[in-house]
PDB file of C-alpha atoms in Angstrom:
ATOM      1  CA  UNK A 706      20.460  23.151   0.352  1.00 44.00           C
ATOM      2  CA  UNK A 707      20.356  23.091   4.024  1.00 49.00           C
ATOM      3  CA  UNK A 708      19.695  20.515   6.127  1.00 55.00           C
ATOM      4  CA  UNK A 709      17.051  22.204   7.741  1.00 57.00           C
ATOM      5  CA  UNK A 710      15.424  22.870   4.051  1.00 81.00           C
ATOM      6  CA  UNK A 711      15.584  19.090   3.349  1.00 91.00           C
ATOM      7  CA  UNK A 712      12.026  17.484   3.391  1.00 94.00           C
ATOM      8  CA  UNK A 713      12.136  15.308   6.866  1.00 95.00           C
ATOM      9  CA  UNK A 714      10.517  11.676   5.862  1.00 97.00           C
ATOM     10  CA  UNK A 715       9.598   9.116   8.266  1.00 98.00           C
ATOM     11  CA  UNK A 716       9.755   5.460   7.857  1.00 98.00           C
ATOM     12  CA  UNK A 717       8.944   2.444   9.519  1.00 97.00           C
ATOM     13  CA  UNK A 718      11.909   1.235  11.605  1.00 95.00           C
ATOM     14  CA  UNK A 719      10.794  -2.384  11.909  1.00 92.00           C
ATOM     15  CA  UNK A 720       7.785  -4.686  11.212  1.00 87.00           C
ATOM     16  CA  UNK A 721       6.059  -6.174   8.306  1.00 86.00           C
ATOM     17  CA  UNK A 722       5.961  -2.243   6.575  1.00 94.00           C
ATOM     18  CA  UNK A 723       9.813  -1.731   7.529  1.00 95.00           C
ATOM     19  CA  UNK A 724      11.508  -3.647   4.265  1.00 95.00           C
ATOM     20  CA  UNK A 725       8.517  -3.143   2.183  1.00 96.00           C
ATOM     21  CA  UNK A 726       8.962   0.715   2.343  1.00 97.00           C
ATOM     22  CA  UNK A 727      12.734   0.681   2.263  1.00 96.00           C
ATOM     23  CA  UNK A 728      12.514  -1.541  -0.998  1.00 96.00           C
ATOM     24  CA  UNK A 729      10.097   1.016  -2.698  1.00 96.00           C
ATOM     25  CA  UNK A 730      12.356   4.005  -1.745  1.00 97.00           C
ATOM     26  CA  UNK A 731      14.739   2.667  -3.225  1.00 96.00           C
ATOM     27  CA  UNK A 732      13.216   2.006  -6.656  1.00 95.00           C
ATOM     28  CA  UNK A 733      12.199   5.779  -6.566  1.00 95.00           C
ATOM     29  CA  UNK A 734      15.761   6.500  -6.481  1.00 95.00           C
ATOM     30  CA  UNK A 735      16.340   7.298  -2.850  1.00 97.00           C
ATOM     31  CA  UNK A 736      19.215   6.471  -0.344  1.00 96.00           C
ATOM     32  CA  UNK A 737      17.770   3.360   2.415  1.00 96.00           C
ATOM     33  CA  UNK A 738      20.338   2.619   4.980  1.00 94.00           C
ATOM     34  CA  UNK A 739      21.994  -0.002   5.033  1.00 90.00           C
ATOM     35  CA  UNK A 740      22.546  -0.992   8.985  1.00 89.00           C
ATOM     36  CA  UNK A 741      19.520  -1.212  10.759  1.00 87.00           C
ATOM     37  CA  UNK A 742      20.802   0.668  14.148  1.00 89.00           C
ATOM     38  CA  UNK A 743      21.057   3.959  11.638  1.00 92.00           C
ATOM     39  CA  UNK A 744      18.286   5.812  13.012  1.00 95.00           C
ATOM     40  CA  UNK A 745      19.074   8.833  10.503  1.00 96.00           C
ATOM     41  CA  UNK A 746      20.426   8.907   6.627  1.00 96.00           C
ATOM     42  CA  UNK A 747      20.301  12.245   4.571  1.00 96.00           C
ATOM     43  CA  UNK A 748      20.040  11.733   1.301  1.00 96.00           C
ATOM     44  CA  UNK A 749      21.193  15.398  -0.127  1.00 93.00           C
ATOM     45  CA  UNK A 750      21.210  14.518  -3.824  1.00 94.00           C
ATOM     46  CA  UNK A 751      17.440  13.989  -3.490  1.00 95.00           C
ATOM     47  CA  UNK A 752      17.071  16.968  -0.926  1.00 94.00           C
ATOM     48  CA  UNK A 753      15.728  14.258   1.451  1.00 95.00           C
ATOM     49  CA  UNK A 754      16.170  13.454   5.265  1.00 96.00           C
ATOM     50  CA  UNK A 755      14.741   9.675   6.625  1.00 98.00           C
ATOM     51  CA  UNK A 756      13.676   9.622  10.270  1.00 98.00           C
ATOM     52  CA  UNK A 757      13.605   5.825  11.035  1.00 97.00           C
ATOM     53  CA  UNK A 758      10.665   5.081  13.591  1.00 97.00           C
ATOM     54  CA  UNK A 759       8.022   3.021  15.427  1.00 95.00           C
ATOM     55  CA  UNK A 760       5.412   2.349  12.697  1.00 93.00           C
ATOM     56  CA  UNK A 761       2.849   3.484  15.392  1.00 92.00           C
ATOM     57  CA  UNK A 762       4.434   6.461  16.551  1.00 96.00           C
ATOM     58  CA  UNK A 763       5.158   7.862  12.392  1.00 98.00           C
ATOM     59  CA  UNK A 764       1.710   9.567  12.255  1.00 97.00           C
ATOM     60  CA  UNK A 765       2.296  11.494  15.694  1.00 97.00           C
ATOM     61  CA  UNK A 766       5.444  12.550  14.502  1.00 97.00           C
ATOM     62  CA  UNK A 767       3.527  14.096  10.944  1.00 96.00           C
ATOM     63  CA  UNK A 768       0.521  14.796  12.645  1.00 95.00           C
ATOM     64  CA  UNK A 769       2.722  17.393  15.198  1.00 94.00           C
ATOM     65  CA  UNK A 770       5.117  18.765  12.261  1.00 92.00           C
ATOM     66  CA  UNK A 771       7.775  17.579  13.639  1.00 93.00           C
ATOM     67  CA  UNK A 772       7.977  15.449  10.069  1.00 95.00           C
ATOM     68  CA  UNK A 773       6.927  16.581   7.205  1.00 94.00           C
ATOM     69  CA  UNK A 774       5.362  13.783   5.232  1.00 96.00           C
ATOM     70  CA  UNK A 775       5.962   9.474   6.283  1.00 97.00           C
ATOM     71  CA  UNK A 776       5.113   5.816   5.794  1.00 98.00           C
ATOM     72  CA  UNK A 777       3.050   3.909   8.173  1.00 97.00           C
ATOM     73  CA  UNK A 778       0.320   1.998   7.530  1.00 96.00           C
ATOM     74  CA  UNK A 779      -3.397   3.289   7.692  1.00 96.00           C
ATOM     75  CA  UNK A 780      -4.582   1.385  10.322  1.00 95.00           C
ATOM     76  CA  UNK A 781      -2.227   2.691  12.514  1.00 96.00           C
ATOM     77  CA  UNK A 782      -2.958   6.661  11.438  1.00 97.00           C
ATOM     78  CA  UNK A 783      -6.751   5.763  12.599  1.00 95.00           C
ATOM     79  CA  UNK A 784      -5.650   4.801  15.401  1.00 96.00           C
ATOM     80  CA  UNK A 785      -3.335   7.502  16.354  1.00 95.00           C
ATOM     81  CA  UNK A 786      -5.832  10.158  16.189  1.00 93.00           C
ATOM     82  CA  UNK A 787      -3.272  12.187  14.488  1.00 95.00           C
ATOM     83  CA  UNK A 788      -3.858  15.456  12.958  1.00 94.00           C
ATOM     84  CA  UNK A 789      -2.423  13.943   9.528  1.00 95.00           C
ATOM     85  CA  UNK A 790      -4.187  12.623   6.386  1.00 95.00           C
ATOM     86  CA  UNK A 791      -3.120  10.135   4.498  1.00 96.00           C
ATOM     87  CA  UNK A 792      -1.997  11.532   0.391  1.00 94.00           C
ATOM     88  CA  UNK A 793      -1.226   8.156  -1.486  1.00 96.00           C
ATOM     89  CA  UNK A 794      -1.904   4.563  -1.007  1.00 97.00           C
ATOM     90  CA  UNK A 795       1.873   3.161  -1.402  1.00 97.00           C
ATOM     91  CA  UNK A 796       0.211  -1.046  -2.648  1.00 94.00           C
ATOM     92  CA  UNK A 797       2.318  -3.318   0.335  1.00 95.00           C
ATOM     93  CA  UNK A 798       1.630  -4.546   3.518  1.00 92.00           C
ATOM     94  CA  UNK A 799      -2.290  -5.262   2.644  1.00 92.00           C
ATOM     95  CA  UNK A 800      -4.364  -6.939   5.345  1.00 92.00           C
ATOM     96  CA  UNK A 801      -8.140  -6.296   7.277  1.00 93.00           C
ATOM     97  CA  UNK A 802      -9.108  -5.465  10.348  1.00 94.00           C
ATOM     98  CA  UNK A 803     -11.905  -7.735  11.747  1.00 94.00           C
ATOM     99  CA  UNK A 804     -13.824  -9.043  14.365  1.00 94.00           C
ATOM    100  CA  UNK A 805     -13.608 -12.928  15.929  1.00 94.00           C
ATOM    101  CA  UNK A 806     -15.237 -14.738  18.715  1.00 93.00           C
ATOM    102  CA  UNK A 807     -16.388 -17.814  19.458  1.00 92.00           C
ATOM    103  CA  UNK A 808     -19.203 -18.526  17.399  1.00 83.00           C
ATOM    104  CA  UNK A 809     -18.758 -15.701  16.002  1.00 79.00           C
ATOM    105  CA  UNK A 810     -20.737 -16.709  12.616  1.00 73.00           C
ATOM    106  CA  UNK A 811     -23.758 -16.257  14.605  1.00 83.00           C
ATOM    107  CA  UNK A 812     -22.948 -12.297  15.480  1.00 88.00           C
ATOM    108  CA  UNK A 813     -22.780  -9.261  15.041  1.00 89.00           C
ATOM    109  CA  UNK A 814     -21.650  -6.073  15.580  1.00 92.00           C
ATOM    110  CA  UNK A 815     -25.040  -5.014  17.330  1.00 92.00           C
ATOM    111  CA  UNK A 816     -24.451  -8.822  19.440  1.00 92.00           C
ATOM    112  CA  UNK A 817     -20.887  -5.843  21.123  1.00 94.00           C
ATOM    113  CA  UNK A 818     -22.884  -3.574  22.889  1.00 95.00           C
ATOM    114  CA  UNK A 819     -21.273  -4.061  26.840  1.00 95.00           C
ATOM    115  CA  UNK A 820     -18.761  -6.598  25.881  1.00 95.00           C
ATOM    116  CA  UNK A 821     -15.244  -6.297  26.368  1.00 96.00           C
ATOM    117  CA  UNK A 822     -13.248  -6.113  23.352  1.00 96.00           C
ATOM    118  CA  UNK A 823      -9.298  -7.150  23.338  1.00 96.00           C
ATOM    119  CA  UNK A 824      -7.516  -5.053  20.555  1.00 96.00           C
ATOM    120  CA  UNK A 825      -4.152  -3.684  19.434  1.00 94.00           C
ATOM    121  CA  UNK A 826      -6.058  -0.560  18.162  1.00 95.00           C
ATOM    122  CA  UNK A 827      -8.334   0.838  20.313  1.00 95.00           C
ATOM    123  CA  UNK A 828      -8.826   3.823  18.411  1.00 95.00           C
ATOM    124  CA  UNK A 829      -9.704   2.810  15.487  1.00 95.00           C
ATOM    125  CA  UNK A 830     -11.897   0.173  17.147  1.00 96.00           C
ATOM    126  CA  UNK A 831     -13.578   2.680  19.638  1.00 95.00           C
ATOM    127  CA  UNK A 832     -14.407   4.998  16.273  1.00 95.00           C
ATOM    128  CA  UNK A 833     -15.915   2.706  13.938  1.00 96.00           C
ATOM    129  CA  UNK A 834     -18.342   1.233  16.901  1.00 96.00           C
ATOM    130  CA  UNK A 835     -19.590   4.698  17.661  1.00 95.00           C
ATOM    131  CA  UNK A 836     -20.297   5.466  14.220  1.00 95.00           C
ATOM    132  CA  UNK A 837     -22.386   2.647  14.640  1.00 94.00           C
ATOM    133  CA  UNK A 838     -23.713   3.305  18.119  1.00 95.00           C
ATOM    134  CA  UNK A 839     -22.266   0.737  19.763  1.00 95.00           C
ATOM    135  CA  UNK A 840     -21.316   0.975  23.383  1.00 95.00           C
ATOM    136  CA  UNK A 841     -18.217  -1.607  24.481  1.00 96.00           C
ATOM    137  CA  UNK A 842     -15.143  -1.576  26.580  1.00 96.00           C
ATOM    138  CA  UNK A 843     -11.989  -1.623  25.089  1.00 95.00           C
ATOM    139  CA  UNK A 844      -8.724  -4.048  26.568  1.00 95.00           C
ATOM    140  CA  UNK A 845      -5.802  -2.832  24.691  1.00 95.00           C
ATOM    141  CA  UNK A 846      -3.042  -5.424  24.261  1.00 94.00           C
ATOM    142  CA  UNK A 847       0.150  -5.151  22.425  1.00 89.00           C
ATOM    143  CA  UNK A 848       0.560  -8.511  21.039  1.00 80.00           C
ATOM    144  CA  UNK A 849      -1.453 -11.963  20.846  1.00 83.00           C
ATOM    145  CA  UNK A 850      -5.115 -10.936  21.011  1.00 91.00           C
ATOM    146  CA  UNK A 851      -6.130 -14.134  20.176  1.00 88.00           C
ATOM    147  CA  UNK A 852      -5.263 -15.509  23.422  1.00 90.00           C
ATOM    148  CA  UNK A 853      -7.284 -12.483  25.228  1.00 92.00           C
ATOM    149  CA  UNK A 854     -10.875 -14.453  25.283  1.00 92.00           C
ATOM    150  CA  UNK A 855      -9.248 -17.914  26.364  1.00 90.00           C
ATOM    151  CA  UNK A 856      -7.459 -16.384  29.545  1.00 92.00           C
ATOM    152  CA  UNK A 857     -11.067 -14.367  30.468  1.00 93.00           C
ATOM    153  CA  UNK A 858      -9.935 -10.759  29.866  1.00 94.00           C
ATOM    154  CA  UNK A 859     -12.415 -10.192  26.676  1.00 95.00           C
ATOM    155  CA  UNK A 860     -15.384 -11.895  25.062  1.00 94.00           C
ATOM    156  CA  UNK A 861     -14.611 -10.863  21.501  1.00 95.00           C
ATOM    157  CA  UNK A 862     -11.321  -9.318  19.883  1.00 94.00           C
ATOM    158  CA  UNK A 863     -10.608  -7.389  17.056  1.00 94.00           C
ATOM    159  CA  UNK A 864      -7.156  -7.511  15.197  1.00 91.00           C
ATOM    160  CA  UNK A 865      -5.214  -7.753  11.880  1.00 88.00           C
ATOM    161  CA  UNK A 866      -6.273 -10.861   9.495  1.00 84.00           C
ATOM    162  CA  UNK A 867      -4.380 -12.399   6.809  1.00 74.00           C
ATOM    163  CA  UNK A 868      -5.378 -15.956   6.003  1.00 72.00           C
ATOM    164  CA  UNK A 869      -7.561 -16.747   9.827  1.00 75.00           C
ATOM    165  CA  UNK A 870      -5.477 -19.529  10.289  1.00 79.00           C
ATOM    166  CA  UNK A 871      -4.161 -18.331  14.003  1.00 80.00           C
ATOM    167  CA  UNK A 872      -8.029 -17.404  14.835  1.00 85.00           C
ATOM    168  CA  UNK A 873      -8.873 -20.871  13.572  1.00 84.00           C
ATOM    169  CA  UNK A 874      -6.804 -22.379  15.572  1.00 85.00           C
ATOM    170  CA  UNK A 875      -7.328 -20.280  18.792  1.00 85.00           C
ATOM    171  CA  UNK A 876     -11.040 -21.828  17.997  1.00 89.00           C
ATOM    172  CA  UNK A 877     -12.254 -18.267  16.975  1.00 91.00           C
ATOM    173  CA  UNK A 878     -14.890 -17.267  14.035  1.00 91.00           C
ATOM    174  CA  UNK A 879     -14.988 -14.192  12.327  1.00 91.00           C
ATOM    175  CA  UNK A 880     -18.264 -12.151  12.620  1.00 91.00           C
ATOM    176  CA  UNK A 881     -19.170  -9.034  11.203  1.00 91.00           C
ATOM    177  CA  UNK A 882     -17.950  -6.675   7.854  1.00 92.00           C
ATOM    178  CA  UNK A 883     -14.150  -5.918   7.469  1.00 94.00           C
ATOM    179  CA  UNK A 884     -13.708  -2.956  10.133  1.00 95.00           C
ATOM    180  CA  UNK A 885     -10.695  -1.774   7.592  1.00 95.00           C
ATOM    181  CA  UNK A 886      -8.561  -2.318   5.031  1.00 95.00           C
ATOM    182  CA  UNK A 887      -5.320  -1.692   5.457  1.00 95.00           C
ATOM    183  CA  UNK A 888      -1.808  -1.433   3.652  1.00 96.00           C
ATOM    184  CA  UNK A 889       1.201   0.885   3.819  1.00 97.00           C
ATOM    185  CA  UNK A 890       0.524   4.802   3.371  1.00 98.00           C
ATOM    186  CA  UNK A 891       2.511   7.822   2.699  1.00 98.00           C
ATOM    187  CA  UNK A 892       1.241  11.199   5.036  1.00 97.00           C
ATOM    188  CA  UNK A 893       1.110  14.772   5.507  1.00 95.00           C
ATOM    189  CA  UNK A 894       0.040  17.117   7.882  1.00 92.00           C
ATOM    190  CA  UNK A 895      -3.370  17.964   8.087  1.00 88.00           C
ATOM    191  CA  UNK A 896      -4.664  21.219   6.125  1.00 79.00           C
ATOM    192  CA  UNK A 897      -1.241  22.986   6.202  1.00 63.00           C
ATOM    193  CA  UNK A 898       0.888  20.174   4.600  1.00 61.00           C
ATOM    194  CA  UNK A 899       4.110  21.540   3.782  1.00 67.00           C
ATOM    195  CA  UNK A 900       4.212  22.730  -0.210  1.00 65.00           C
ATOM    196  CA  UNK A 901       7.133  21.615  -1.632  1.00 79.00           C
ATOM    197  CA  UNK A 902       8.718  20.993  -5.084  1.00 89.00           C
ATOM    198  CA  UNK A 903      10.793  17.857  -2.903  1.00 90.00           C
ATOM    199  CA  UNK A 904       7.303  16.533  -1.758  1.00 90.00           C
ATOM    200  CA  UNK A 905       6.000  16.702  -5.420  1.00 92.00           C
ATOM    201  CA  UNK A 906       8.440  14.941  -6.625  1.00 94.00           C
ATOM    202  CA  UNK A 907       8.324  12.649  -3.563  1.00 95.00           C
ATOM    203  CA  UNK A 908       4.821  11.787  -4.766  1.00 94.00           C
ATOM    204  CA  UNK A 909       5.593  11.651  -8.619  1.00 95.00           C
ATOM    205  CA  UNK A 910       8.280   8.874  -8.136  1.00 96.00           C
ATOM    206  CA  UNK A 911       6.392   6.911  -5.990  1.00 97.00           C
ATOM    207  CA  UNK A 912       3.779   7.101  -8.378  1.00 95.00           C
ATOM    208  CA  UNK A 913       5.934   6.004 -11.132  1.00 95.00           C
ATOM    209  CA  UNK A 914       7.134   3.013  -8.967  1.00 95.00           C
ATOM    210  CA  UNK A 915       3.685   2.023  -8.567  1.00 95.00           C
ATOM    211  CA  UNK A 916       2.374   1.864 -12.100  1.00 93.00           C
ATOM    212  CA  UNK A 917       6.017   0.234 -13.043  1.00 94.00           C
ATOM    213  CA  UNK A 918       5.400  -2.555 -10.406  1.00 94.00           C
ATOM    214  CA  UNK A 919       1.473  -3.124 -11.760  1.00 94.00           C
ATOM    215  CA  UNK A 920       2.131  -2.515 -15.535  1.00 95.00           C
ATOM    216  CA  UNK A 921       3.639  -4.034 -17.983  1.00 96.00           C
ATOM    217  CA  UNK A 922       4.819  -3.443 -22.081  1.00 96.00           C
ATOM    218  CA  UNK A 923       2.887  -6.181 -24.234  1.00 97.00           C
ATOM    219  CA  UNK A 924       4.177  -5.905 -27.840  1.00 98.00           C
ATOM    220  CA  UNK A 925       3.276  -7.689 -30.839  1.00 98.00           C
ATOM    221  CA  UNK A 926       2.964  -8.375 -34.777  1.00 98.00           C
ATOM    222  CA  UNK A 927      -0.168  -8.544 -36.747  1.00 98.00           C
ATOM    223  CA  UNK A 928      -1.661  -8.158 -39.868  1.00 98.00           C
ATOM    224  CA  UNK A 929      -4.198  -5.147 -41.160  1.00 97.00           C
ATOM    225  CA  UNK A 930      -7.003  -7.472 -41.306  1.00 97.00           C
ATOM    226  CA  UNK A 931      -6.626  -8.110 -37.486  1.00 98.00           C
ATOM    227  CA  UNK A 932      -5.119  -4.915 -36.543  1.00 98.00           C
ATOM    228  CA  UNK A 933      -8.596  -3.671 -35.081  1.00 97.00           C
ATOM    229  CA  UNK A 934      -9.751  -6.695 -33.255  1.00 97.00           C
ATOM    230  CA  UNK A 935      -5.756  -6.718 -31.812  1.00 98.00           C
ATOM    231  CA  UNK A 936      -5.537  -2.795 -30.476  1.00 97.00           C
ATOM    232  CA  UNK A 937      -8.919  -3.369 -28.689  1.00 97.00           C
ATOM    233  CA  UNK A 938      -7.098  -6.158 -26.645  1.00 97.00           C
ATOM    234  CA  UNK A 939      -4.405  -3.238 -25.805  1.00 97.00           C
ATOM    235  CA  UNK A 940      -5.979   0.080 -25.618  1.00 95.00           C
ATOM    236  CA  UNK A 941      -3.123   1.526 -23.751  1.00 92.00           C
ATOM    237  CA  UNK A 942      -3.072   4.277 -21.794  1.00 89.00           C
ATOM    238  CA  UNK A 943      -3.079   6.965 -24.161  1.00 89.00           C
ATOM    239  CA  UNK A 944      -3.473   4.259 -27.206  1.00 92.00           C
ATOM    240  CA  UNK A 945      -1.643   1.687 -28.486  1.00 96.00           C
ATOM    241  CA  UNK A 946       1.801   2.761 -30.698  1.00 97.00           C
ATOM    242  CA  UNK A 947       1.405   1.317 -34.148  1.00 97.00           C
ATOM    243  CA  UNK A 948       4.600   1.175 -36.485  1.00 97.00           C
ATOM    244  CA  UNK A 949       4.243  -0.582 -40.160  1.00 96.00           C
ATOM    245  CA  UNK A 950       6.552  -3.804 -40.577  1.00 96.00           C
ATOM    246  CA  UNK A 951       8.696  -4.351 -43.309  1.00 95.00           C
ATOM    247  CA  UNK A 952       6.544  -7.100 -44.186  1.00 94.00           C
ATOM    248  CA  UNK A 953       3.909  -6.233 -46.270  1.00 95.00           C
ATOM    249  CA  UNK A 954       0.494  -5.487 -44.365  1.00 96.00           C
ATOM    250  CA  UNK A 955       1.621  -6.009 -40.947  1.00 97.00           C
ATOM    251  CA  UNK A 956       2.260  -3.944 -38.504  1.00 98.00           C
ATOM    252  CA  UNK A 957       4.297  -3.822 -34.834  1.00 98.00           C
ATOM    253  CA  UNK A 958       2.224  -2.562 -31.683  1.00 98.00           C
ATOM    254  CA  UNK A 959       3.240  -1.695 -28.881  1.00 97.00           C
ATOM    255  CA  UNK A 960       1.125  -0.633 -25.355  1.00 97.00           C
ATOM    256  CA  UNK A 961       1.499  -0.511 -21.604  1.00 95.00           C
ATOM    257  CA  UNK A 962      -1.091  -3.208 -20.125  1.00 95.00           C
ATOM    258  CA  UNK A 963      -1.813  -4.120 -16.304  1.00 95.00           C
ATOM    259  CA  UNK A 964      -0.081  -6.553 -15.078  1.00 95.00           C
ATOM    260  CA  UNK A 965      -2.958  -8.851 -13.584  1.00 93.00           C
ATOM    261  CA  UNK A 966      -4.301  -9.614 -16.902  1.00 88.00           C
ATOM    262  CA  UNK A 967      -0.843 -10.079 -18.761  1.00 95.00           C
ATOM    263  CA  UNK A 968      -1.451 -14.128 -19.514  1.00 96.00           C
ATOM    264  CA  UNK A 969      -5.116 -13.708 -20.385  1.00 96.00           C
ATOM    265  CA  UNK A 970      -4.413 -10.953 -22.523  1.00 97.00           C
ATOM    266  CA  UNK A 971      -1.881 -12.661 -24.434  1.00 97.00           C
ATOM    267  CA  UNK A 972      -3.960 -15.887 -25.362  1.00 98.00           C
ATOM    268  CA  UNK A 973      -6.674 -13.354 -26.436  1.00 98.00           C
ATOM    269  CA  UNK A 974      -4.626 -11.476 -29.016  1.00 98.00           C
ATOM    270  CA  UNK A 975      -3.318 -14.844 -30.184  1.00 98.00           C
ATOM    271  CA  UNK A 976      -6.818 -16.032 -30.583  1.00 98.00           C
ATOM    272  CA  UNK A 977      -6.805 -12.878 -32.435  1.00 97.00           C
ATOM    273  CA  UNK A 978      -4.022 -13.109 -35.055  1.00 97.00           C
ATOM    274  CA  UNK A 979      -1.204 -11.513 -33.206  1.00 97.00           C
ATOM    275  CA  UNK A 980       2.103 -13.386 -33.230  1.00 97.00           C
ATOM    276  CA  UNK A 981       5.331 -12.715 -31.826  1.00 97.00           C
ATOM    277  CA  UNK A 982       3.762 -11.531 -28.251  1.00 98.00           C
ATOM    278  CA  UNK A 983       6.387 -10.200 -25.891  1.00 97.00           C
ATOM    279  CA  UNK A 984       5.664  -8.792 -22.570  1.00 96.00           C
ATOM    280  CA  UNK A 985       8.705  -6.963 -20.611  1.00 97.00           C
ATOM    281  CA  UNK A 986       9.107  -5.503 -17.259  1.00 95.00           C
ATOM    282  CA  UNK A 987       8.644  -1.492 -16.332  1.00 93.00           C
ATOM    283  CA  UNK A 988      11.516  -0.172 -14.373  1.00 88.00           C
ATOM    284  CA  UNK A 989       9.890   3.154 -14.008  1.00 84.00           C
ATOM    285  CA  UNK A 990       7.917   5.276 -15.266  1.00 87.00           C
ATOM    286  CA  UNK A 991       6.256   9.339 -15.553  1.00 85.00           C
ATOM    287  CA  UNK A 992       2.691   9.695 -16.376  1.00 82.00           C
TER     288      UNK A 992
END
């Protein structure tokens, strides 16, 4: 294959998305580089080229066709304005978008109409208040937005939360409903996103590192008497696997279970008979 038939990916160069995206990548079987000045790595086993980028400029880059699909996170593809959609939510790099001000428990978004608003992402900002009908003026900043009201250039902000503690400290209140919820994102071009068996595959093996990373295998002994009560504990996807024991009237059982509920599952189906419990790790997966 050529390189220019290889599927062009882009990836976050640095930030809080930059590791995180690498890390998955490379559980779907794909070359990461290993020296972060590369700006470039082909990966020609996989049919695969990485682009290594701005976060913020990734969507431009898919949204032209200069790239054919990347990661970014979705707050930053609302912001862009970029002709690109986003095709799978990719699990890392969660966090919300909200408003703070002081006393801001007493707001709301109505309280924005002619204020000035300090933000990293005006875009995004500027189109969830006019879905709403809210007039405001946007100050763009690049970085500290908390500071923006204390130093007079804006009388509310909006920005990226995690735990509050900054705004908290910056003597700021949140005010208002989450604006959006972010987390990392994998793109394509909008309405003539490039076919291809490399993308579909792309898509299938980052699939398969998702449910491997929020599954796991529960299995587990237990008797016929039990055996119903047990299986409706571990449904499965497609239904438990049930293979009879050498011991008389028992039976081995074996299903894929999410990984949130692992520990209350397994004090359930011991409430329930089942003995010899073992939960193991997915390292990937095709469903």
């Amino acid at each position: 294959m050529s390189q220019d038939q290889l599927l062009k990916i882009a990836v976050p160069n640095k930030g809080a998305l930059s590791e995180a995206a690498a890390q998955m990548l490379r559980e779907a079987g794909y070359r990461q580089r290993n020296d972060s000045k590369e700006l470039v790595l082909v990966d020609e086993d996989n049919h695969v080229e990485f682009y290594y980028l701005r976060p913020r400029d990734i969507a431009v880059y898919v949204g032209e066709g200069t790239l054919d699909v990347g990661v970014t996170g979705r707050d930053m593809l609302l912001d862009s304005g970029a002709d690109a959609d986003e095709v799978m939510a990719l699990g890392f790099g969660r966090s919300r978008f909200r408003f703070a001000a002081p006393g801001g428990a007493q707001m709301g978004v109505d309280s924005l109409a002619g204020k000035r608003i300090a933000t990293s992402y005006p875009g995004l900002l500027q189109g969830y208040l006019s879905e709403r009908g809210v007039e405001a003026r946007m100050i763009k900043l690049d970085g500290a937005v908390e500071s923006a009201i204390r130093l007079g250039v804006a009388d509310a902000i909006a920005d990226v939360v995690e735990t509050g503690t900054t705004l908290r400290k910056a003597g700021l209140e949140l005010f208002g409903d989450v604006i959006c919820h972010s987390e990392g994102i994998l793109i394509q071009r909008r309405g003539d996103g490039v076919p291809s068996d490399v993308l579909d595959l792309l898509k299938r093996r980052l699939s398969g590192v998702l449910v491997a990373r929020n599954y796991v295998m529960v299995d587990y002994d237990v008797s016929q008497e039990n055996l119903d009560e047990a299986t409706a504990i571990t449904p499965g996807l497609e239904g438990p696997t049930v293979s009879g024991l050498a011991k008389d009237g028992w039976f081995a059982v074996r299903a894929m279970v999410p990984r949130k509920d692992a520990q209350k599952m397994m004090d359930d189906l011991w409430a329930a008979g089942a003995r010899a419990i073992l939960l193991t790790d997915i390292a990937a997966c095709r469903l």
